[in-house]
Each structure stands twice: as C-alpha cells, then as structure tokens.
C-alpha positions as a LaTeX table, in Angstrom:
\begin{tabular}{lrrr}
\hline
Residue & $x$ (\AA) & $y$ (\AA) & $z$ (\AA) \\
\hline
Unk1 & 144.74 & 69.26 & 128.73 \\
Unk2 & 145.37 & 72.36 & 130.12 \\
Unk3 & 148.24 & 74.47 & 128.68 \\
Unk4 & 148.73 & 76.53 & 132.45 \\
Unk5 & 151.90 & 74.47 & 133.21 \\
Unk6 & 154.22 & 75.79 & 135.71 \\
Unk7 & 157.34 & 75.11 & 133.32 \\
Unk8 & 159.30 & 77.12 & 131.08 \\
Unk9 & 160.28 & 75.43 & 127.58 \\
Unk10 & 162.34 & 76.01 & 125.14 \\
Unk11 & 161.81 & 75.09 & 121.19 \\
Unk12 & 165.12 & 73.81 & 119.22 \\
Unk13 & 165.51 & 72.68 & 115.78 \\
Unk14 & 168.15 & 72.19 & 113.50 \\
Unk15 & 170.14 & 75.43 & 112.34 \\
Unk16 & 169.21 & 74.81 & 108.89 \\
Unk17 & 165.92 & 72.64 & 108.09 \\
Unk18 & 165.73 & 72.12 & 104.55 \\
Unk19 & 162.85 & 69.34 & 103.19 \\
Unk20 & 161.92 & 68.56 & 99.48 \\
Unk21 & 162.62 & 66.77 & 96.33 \\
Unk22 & 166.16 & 67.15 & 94.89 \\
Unk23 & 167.20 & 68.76 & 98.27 \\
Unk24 & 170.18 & 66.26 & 98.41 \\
Unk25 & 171.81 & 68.42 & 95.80 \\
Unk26 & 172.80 & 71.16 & 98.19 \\
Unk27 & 174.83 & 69.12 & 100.04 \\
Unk28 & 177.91 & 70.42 & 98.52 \\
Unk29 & 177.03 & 74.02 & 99.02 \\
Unk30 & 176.22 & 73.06 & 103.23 \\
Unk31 & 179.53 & 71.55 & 103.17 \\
Unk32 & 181.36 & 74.53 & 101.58 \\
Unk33 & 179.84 & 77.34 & 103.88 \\
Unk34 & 180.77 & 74.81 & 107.27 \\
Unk35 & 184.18 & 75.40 & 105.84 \\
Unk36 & 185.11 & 71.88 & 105.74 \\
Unk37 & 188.58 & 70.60 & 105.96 \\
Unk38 & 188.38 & 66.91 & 106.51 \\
Unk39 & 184.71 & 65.23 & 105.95 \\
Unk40 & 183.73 & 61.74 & 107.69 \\
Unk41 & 180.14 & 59.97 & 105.70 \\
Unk42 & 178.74 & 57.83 & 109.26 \\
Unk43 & 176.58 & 55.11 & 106.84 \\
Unk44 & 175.59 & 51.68 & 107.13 \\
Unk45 & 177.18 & 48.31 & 105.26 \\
Unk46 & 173.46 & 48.08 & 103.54 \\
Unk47 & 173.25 & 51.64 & 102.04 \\
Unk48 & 177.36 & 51.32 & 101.10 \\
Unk49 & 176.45 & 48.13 & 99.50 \\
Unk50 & 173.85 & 49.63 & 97.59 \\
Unk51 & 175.75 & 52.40 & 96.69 \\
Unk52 & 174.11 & 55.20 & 98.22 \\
Unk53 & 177.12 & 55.85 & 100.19 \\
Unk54 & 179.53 & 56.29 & 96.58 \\
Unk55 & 177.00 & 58.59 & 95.44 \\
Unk56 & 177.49 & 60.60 & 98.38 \\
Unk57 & 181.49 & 60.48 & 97.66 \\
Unk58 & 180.66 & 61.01 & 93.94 \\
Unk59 & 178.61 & 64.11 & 94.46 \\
Unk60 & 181.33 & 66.05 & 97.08 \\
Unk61 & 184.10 & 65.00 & 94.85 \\
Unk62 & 184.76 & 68.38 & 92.91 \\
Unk63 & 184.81 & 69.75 & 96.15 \\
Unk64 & 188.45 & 67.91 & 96.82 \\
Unk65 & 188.07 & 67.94 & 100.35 \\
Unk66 & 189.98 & 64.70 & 101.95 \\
Unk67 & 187.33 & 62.30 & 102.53 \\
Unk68 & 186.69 & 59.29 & 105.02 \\
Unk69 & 183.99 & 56.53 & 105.26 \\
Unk70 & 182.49 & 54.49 & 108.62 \\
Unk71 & 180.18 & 52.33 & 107.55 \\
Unk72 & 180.87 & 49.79 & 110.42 \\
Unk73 & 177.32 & 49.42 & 111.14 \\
Unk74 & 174.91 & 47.06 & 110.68 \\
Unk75 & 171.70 & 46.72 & 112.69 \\
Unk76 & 170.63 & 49.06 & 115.99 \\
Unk77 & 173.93 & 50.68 & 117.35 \\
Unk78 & 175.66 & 49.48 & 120.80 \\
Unk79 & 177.23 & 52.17 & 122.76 \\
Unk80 & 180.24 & 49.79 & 122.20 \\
Unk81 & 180.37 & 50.95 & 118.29 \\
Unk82 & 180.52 & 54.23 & 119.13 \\
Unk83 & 183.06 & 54.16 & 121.50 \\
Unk84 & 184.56 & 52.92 & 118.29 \\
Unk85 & 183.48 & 55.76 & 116.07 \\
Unk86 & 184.32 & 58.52 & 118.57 \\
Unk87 & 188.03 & 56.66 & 118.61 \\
Unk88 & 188.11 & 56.29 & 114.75 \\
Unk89 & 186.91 & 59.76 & 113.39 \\
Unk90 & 188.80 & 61.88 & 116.47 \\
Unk91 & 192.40 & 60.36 & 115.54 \\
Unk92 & 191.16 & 61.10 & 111.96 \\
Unk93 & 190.37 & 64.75 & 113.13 \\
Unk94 & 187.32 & 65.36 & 110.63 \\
Unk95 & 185.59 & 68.48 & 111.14 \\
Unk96 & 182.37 & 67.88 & 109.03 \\
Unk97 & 180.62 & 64.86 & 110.07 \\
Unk98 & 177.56 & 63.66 & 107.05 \\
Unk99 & 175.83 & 61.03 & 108.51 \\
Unk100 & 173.32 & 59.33 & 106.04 \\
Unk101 & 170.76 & 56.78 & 106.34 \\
Unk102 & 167.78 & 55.37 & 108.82 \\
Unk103 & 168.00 & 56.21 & 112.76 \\
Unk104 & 171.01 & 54.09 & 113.73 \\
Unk105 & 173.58 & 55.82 & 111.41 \\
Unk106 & 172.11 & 59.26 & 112.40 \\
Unk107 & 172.29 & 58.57 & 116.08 \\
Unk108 & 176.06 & 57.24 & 115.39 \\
Unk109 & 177.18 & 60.36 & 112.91 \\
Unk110 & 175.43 & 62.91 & 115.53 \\
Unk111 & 176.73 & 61.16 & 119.02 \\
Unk112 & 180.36 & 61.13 & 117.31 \\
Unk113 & 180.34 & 64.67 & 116.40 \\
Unk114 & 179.40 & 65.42 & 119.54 \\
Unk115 & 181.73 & 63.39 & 121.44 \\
Unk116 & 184.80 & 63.85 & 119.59 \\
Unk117 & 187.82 & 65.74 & 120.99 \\
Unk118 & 186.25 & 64.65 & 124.44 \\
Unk119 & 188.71 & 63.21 & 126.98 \\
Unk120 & 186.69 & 60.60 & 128.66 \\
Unk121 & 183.26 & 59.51 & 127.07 \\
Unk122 & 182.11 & 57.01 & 129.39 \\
Unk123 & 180.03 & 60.07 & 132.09 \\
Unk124 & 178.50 & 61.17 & 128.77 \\
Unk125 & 177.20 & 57.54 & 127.64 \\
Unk126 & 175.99 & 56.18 & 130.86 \\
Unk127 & 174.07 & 59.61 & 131.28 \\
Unk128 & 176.02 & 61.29 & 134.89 \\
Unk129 & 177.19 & 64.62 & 131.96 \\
Unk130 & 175.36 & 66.07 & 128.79 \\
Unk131 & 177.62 & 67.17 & 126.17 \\
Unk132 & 177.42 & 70.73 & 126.28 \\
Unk133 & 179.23 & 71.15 & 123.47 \\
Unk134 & 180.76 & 69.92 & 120.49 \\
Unk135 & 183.11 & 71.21 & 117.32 \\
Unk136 & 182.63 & 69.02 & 114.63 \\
Unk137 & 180.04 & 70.21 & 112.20 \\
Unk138 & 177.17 & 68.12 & 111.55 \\
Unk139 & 174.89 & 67.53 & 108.24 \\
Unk140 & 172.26 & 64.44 & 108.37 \\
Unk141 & 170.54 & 63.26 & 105.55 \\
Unk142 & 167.77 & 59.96 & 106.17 \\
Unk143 & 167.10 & 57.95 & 104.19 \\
Unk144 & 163.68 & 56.69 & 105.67 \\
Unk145 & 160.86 & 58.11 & 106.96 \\
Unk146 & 160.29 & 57.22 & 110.44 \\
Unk147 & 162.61 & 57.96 & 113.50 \\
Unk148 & 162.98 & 61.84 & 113.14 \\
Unk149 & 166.25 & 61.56 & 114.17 \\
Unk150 & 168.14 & 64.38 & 111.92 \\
Unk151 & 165.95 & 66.66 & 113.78 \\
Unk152 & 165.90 & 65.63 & 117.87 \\
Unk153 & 168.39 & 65.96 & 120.55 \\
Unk154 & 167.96 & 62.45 & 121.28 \\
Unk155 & 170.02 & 59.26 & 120.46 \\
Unk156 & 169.45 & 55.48 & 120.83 \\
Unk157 & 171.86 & 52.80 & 121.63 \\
Unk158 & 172.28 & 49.12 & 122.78 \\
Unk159 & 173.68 & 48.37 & 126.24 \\
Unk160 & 175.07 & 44.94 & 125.69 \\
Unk161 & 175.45 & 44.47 & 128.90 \\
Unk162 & 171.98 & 45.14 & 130.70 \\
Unk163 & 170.68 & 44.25 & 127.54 \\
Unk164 & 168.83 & 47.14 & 127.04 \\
Unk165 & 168.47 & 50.25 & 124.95 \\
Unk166 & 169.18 & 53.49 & 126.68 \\
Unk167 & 168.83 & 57.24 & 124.95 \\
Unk168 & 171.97 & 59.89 & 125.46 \\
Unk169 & 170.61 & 63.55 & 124.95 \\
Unk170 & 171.56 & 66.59 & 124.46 \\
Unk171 & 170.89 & 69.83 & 122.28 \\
Unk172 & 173.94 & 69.75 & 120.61 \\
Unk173 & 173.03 & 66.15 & 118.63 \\
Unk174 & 170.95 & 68.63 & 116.74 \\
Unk175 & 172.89 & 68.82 & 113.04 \\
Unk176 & 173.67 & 72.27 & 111.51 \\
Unk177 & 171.61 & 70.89 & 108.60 \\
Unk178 & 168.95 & 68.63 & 108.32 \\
Unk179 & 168.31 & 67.75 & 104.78 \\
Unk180 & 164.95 & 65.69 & 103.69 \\
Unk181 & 165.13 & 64.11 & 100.24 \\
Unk182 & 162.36 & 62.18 & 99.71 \\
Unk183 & 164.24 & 60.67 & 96.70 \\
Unk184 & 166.85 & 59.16 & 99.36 \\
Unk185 & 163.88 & 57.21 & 100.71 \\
Unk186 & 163.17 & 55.59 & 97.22 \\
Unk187 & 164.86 & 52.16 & 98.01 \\
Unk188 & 163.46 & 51.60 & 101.41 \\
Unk189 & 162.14 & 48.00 & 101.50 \\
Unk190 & 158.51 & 47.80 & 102.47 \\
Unk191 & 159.20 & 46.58 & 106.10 \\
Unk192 & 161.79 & 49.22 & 106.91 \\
Unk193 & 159.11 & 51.94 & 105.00 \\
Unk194 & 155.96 & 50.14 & 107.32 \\
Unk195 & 157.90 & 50.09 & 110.73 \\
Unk196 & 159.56 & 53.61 & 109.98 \\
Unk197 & 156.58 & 54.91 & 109.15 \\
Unk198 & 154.39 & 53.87 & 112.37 \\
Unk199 & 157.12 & 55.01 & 114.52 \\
Unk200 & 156.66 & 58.58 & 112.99 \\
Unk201 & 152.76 & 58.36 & 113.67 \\
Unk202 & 154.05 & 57.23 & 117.15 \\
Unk203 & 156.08 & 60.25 & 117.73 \\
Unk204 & 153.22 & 62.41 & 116.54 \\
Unk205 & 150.52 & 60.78 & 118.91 \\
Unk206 & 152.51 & 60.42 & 121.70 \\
Unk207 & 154.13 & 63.91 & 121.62 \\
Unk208 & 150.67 & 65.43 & 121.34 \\
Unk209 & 149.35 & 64.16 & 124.56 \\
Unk210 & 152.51 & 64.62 & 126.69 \\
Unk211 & 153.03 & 66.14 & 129.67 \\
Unk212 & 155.49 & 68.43 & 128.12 \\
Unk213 & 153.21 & 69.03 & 125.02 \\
Unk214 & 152.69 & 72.76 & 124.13 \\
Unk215 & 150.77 & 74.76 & 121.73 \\
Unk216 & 153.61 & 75.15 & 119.33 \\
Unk217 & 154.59 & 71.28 & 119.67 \\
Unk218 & 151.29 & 70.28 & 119.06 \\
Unk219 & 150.92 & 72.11 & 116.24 \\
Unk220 & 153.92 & 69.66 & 114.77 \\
Unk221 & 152.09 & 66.49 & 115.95 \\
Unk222 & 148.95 & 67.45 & 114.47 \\
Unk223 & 150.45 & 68.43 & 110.97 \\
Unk224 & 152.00 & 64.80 & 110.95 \\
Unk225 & 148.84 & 62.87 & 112.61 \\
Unk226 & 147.01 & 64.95 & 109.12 \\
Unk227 & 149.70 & 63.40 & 106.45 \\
Unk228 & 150.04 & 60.02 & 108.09 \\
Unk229 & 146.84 & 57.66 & 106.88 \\
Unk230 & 147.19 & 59.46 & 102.87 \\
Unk231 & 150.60 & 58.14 & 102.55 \\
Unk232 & 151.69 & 55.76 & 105.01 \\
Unk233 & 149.84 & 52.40 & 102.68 \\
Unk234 & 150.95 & 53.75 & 99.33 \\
Unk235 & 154.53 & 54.21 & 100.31 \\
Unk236 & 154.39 & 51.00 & 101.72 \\
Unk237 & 153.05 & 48.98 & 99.02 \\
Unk238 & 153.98 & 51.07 & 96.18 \\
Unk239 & 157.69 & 52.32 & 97.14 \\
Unk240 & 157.88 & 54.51 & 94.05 \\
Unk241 & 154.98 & 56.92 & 94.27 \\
Unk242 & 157.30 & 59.57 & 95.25 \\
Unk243 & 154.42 & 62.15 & 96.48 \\
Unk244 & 153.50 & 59.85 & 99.17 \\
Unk245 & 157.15 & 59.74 & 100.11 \\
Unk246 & 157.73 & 63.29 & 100.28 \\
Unk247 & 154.03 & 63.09 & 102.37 \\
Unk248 & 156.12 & 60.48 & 105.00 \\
Unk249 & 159.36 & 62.59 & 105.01 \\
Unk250 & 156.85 & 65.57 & 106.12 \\
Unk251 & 154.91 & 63.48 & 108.65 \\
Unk252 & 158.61 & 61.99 & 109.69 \\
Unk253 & 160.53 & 65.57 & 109.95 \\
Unk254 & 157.53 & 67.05 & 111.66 \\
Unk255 & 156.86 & 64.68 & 114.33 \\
Unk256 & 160.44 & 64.71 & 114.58 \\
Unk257 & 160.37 & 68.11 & 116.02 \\
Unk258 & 157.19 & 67.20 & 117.96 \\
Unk259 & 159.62 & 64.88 & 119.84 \\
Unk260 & 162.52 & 66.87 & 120.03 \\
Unk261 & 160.64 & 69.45 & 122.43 \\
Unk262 & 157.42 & 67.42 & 123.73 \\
Unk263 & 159.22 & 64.08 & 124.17 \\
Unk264 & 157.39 & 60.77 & 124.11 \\
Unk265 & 155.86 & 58.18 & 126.72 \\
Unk266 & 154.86 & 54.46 & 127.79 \\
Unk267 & 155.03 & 53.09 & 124.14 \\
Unk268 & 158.51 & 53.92 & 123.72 \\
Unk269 & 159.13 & 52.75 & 127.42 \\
Unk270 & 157.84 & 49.28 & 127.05 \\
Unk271 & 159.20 & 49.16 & 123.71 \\
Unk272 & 162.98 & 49.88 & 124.65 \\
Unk273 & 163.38 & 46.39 & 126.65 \\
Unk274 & 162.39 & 44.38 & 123.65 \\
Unk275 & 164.79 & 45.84 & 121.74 \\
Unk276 & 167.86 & 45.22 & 124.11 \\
Unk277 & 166.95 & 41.46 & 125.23 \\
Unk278 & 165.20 & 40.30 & 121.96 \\
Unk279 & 166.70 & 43.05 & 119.34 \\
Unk280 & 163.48 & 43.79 & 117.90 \\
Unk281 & 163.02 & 46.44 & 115.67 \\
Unk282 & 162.45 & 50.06 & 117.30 \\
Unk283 & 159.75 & 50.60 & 115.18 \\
Unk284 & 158.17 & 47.51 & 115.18 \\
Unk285 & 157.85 & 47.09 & 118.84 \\
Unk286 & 156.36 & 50.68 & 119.22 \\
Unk287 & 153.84 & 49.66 & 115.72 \\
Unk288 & 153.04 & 46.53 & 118.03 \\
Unk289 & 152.95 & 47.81 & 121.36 \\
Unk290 & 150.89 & 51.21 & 120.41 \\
Unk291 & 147.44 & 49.93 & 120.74 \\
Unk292 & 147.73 & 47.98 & 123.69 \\
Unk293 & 148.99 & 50.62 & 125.66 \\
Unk294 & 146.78 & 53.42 & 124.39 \\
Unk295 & 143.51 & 51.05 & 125.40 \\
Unk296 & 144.99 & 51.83 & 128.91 \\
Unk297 & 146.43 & 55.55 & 128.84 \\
Unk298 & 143.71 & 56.68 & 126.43 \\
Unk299 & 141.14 & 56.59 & 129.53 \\
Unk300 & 143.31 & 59.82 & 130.67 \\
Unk301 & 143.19 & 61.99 & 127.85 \\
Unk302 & 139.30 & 61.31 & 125.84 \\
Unk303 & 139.87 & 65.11 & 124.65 \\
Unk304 & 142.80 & 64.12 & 123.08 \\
Unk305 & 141.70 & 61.74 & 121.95 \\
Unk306 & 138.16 & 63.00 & 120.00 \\
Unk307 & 141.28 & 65.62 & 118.22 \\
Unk308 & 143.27 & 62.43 & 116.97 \\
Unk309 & 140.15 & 60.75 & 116.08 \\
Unk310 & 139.20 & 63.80 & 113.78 \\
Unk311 & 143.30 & 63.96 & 112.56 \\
Unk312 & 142.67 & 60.67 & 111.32 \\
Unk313 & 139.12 & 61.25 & 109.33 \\
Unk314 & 137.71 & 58.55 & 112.00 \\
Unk315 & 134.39 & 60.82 & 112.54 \\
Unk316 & 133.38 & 63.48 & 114.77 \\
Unk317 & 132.99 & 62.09 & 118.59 \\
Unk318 & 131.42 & 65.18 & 120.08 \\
Unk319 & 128.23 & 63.92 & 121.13 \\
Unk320 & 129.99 & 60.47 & 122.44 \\
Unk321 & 133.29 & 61.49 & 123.41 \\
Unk322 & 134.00 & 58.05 & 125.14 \\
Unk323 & 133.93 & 55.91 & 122.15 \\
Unk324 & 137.18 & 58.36 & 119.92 \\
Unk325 & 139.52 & 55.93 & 122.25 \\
Unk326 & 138.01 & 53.00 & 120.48 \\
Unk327 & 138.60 & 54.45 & 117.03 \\
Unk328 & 141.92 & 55.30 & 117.51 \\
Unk329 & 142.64 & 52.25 & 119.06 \\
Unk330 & 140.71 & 50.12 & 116.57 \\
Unk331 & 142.68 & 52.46 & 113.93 \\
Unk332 & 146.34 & 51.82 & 115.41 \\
Unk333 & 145.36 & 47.60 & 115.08 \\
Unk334 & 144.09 & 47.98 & 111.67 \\
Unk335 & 147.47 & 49.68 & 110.51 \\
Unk336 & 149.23 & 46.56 & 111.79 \\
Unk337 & 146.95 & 44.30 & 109.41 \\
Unk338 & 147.01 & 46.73 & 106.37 \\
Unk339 & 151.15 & 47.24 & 106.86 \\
Unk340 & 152.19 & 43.35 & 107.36 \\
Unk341 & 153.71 & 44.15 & 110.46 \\
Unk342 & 152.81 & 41.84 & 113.48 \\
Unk343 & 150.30 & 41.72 & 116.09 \\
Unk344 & 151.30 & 40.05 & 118.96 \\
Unk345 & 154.93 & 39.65 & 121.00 \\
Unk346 & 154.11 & 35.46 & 120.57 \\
Unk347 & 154.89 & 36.08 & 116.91 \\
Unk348 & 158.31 & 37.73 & 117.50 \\
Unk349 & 159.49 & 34.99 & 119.41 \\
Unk350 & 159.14 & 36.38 & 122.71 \\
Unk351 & 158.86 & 34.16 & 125.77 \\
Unk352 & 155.63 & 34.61 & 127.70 \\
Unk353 & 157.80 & 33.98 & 131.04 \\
Unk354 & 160.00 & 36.75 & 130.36 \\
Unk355 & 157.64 & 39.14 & 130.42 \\
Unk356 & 157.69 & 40.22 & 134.54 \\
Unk357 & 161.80 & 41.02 & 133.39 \\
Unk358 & 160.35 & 42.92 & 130.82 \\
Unk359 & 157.61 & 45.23 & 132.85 \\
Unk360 & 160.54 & 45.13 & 135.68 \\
Unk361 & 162.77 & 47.29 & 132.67 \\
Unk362 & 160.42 & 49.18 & 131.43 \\
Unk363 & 158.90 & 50.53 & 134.88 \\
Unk364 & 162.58 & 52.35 & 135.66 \\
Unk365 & 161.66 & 54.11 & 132.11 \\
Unk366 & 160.81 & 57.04 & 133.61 \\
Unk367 & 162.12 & 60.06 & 131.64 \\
Unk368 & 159.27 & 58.40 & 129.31 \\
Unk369 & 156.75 & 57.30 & 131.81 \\
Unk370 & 156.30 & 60.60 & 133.90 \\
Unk371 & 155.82 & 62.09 & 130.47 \\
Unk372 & 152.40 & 59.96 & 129.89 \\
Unk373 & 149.42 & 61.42 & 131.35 \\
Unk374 & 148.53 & 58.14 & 133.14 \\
Unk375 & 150.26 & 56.33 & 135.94 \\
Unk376 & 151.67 & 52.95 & 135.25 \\
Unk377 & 153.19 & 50.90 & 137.61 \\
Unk378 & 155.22 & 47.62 & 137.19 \\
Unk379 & 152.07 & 45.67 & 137.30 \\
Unk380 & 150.33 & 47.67 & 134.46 \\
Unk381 & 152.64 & 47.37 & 132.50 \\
Unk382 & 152.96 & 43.74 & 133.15 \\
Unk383 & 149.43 & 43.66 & 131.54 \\
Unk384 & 149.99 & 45.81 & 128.88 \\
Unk385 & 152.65 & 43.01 & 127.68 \\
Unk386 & 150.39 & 40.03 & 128.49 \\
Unk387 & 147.44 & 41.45 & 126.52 \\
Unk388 & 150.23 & 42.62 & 123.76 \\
Unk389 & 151.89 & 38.82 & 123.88 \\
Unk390 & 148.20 & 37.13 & 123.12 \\
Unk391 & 147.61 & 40.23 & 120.27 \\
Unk392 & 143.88 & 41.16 & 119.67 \\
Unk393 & 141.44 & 39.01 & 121.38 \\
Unk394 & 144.04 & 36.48 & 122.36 \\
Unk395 & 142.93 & 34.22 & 125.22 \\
\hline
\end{tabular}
C-alpha cells in the first residue's frame, strides 16, 4: 500500500504510558502530582464484587483524599448510563476520575471526565460536537487485555433506542495516565481473556491495512500481530502464567495505539449491529466475524497480507503471494476452535431473517467502512453475514 497519501496525521497517546508488572503501585504517586482534590473510581458491580475495586480504595487511602465509587455498571454501557454518570460525578465535583476495569468502565470513566461541567451533553453523544475539552483529570487502569481502550480517543456505547452501538470520539478521552498491570488481568475468566484477546489481534490487523495506516502506526500493529499467537492460548487456558499476560497487555496497549491513530474497518462495522439488537459481546462478534470478512477484503491488500502471514510464523508466501490470504484466514478460524469461542452467528442465537436489518446497519458504518481498502456495499455485506450465520463450510 502506498504510503504517498495526500493527508496530514497526527499521532496521540496518553500523556503518561506506563506498562509492566507491579505498575499498579504508582497509582498513588499519578494521583498526587494531578493534584487531586476529590477522586471518583468508574468500576463495574463484577470487579467491586470481587474486590478489585476496595483494593483500589485500600491502596489511595493514606492519601486522605475524599473518595467516591460508580460502579453502576454491568454489561456494555448505554449512552443512557452515562448520562447518569456525567449527572452523578459533576454534582459530586470530582476532579480525578480512575476508571478501572475491561472496555465498558474505561469508555464510562473517560466519556464522564470528559463531559463533566458540560451544559448540555446530548450534541456531544449523538455526534453533531466533539468535546474539545475537558477538566477532570483522568487515570485508567484495565483490567483485561483486549479493547485498548485506556489508550484511544474512542468510546463505545449502546443506543437503546436504534438498538445499536455507536462510538463518541475525541482526543481528549485520552487519560493523563494509562497504567498496564498485567497483574490486574490475573482474574479474567477464560472467555472474557479469549474474546479480549482476539479483539486486540483485531485492532492490530485491521489498523495495519487501513486507509489511514502509516509507517509509525504500523509499526504498533506489527509489534502486537508478533506477541499475539505466543500468548493469546496460554493466557487463555492457563490464566496464571503471568508472562503471557504481560505478552497480551503489550499486544493489547500496542494495538491500542494502532487504533487510536489508524482506526479500524468492516469487522468492527458489521460487528457493531450485533451488539445493539442481540447484545453480543464486542469481542466476540469481531473474533466471529474476522474471517469471514477478511476472505472478502483480503483480495485488496495480498501484500498485506504475505506481512501478516510472516507476523504470524504462517510461512513465507513470496513465490505464491495469492495463497498468504488463505493462511491468515485459515489462521483467524483456527483461533476460534483453539479459544472456545464460536463459529457461526446460528450459534449465538441470531435469526437468519434478520440479517438484511443487519447489513442495512452496518452499510451506514462508514467512518469504519471507507477506512477498509475494499468497497462493500449493503449486499456484500449481506453475504458476509450469511456465510458468517452458516460458519465454515455451512450449507
């Protein structure tokens, strides 16, 4: 692909980028230098109930700063709860905002700090203004390895009402401090580690053939395509090995970035529908979806393609450049297998007549779509989610 583009980009990251073992321990110092007067911890009711959240209070205690907790979430996020976080944590006027946990408590913790002491939130979340701005300091700490969301501008809620997930961004949901602790990721169930996981790989693969790609982005994808197939099994079947966690924090953090500034394409596009009408996972409908669309994209991008295929250790396709597509494709359905995760929409309890609704959502996708190097129309996409409802050599 060539790199000539007629665009300018910039490159953003968090202020402070901090990733390793025992890096959870400088939370209190982060807090001290953002001068906090009043913290908020954004969490879920699964992490509180486990009590990641009390170690958080436990740990910032000798600090005696007043403290608050919002752990009113459970599931993906609607842009309904965080109307009610903005409205909670502004009349509690917190200037440090820690959000801690997988994707949906990051996207809540960094939307809220940005939209507090707004005056009217609704142009923000249905996308007519970006937040230009915000005051409240930010610090996110996940606690899986997967969405890359304590380091993109980007954040994903439920519209309840068009049942479907939309994205709000902006470069101010970047935190002042990102902080990777592979220890945090410890407890992550196997599912949640397998469907975190793939959606990292996702970010990496489809942020390295973007449009918007770049040399410096794709260096970021290609670092995290490199980590991925070492560590992705054994942290999903053996939870504790902690070096192949720290190996999926890295391959999360640094797609993560990879997104931030390349953005992503047609798997996330088709995969945002299912998750408003049928609540699927995010990262299991892009582990699902992944192969079926590459078989069709790929076509554009067999360069690409041959560079993933060598990422991955699938062999060198030089002398039959054509058939790298196949590997990577026959690699992306083999994860599925090895991971537990499923293989075909009929197994999630999809409809196979709601599938035209489906390609009819997904085709208005097209901050994501016009960032895929291959045109797909409605009816593409349509068959994309037929061959993806039947799963591999479904009839």
């Amino acid at each position: 692909m060539s790199i000539a583009q007629n665009i300018i980009q910039d490159f953003r990251m968090p202020t402070v980028f901090r990733v390793g073992v025992g890096a959870f321990t400088t939370l209190v110092k982060e807090i001290e230098e953002l001068g906090a007067k009043k913290v908020a911890i954004v969490s879920d009711k699964g992490l509180e109930k486990v009590g990641v959240v009390q170690k958080v209070l436990d740990h910032i205690k000798p600090l005696s700063v007043p403290t608050i907790t919002y752990t009113e979430i459970s599931g993906e996020p609607t842009f309904q709860l965080l109307r009610e976080a903005v409205l909670t944590l502004d009349a509690e006027k917190c200037d440090v905002i820690i959000g801690i946990g997988g994707g949906s408590a990051l996207d809540v913790a960094k939307a809220t700090a940005a939209l507090c002491g707004k005056d009217d939130i609704t142009s923000y979340l249905n996308g007519e203004k970006v937040v230009k701005s915000r005051t409240v300091k930010c610090i996110l700490l996940p606690t899986t390895s997967g969405t890359g969301s304590e380091v993109t501008m980007n954040a994903i809620f439920g519209d309840e009402e068009q049942q479907v997930k939309r994205g709000i961004v902006s470069p101010v949901f970047l935190p002042d401090v990102a902080i990777i602790d592979p220890e945090l990721t410890i407890s992550c169930p196997a599912r949640v580690t397998a469907a975190s996981g793939v959606d990292a790989f996702t970010h990496a693969i489809e942020s390295y053939i973007a449009i918007k790609a770049t040399p410096l982005t794709k260096v970021y994808s290609e670092k995290a395509m490199k980590l991925f197939p070492s560590n992705i099994t054994r942290a999903v079947h053996n939870g504790n090995d902690l070096d192949a966690r720290t190996g999926m924090s890295w391959v999360s953090s640094l797609a993560g970035v990879a997104l931030a500034n390349a953005g992503v394409g047609a798997v996330h596009a088709l995969a945002y529908p299912l998750g408003g009408k049928y609540h699927i996972e995010h990262g299991v409908a892009n582990a699902l979806l992944m192969p079926f669309v590459f078989e069709v994209i790929g076509k554009t991008c067999t360069e690409e393609m041959m560079e993933v295929a060598s990422f991955l250790q699938l062999g060198d396709f030089k002398s039959q450049p054509s058939e790298a597509l196949k590997a990577v494709v026959d690699y992306m359905y083999q994860l599925l297998e090895d991971l537990d995760l499923p293989t075909s929409l009929s197994e999630l309890g999809i409809e196979e007549e709601s599938l035209p609704m489906l390609a009819e959502q997904a085709a208005k996708i097209d901050r994501l779509l016009s960032n895929t190097p291959y045109k797909l129309n409605e009816q593409k996409i349509l068959g994309i989610y037929q061959s993806a409802f039947k799963g591999r050599g479904g009839n």
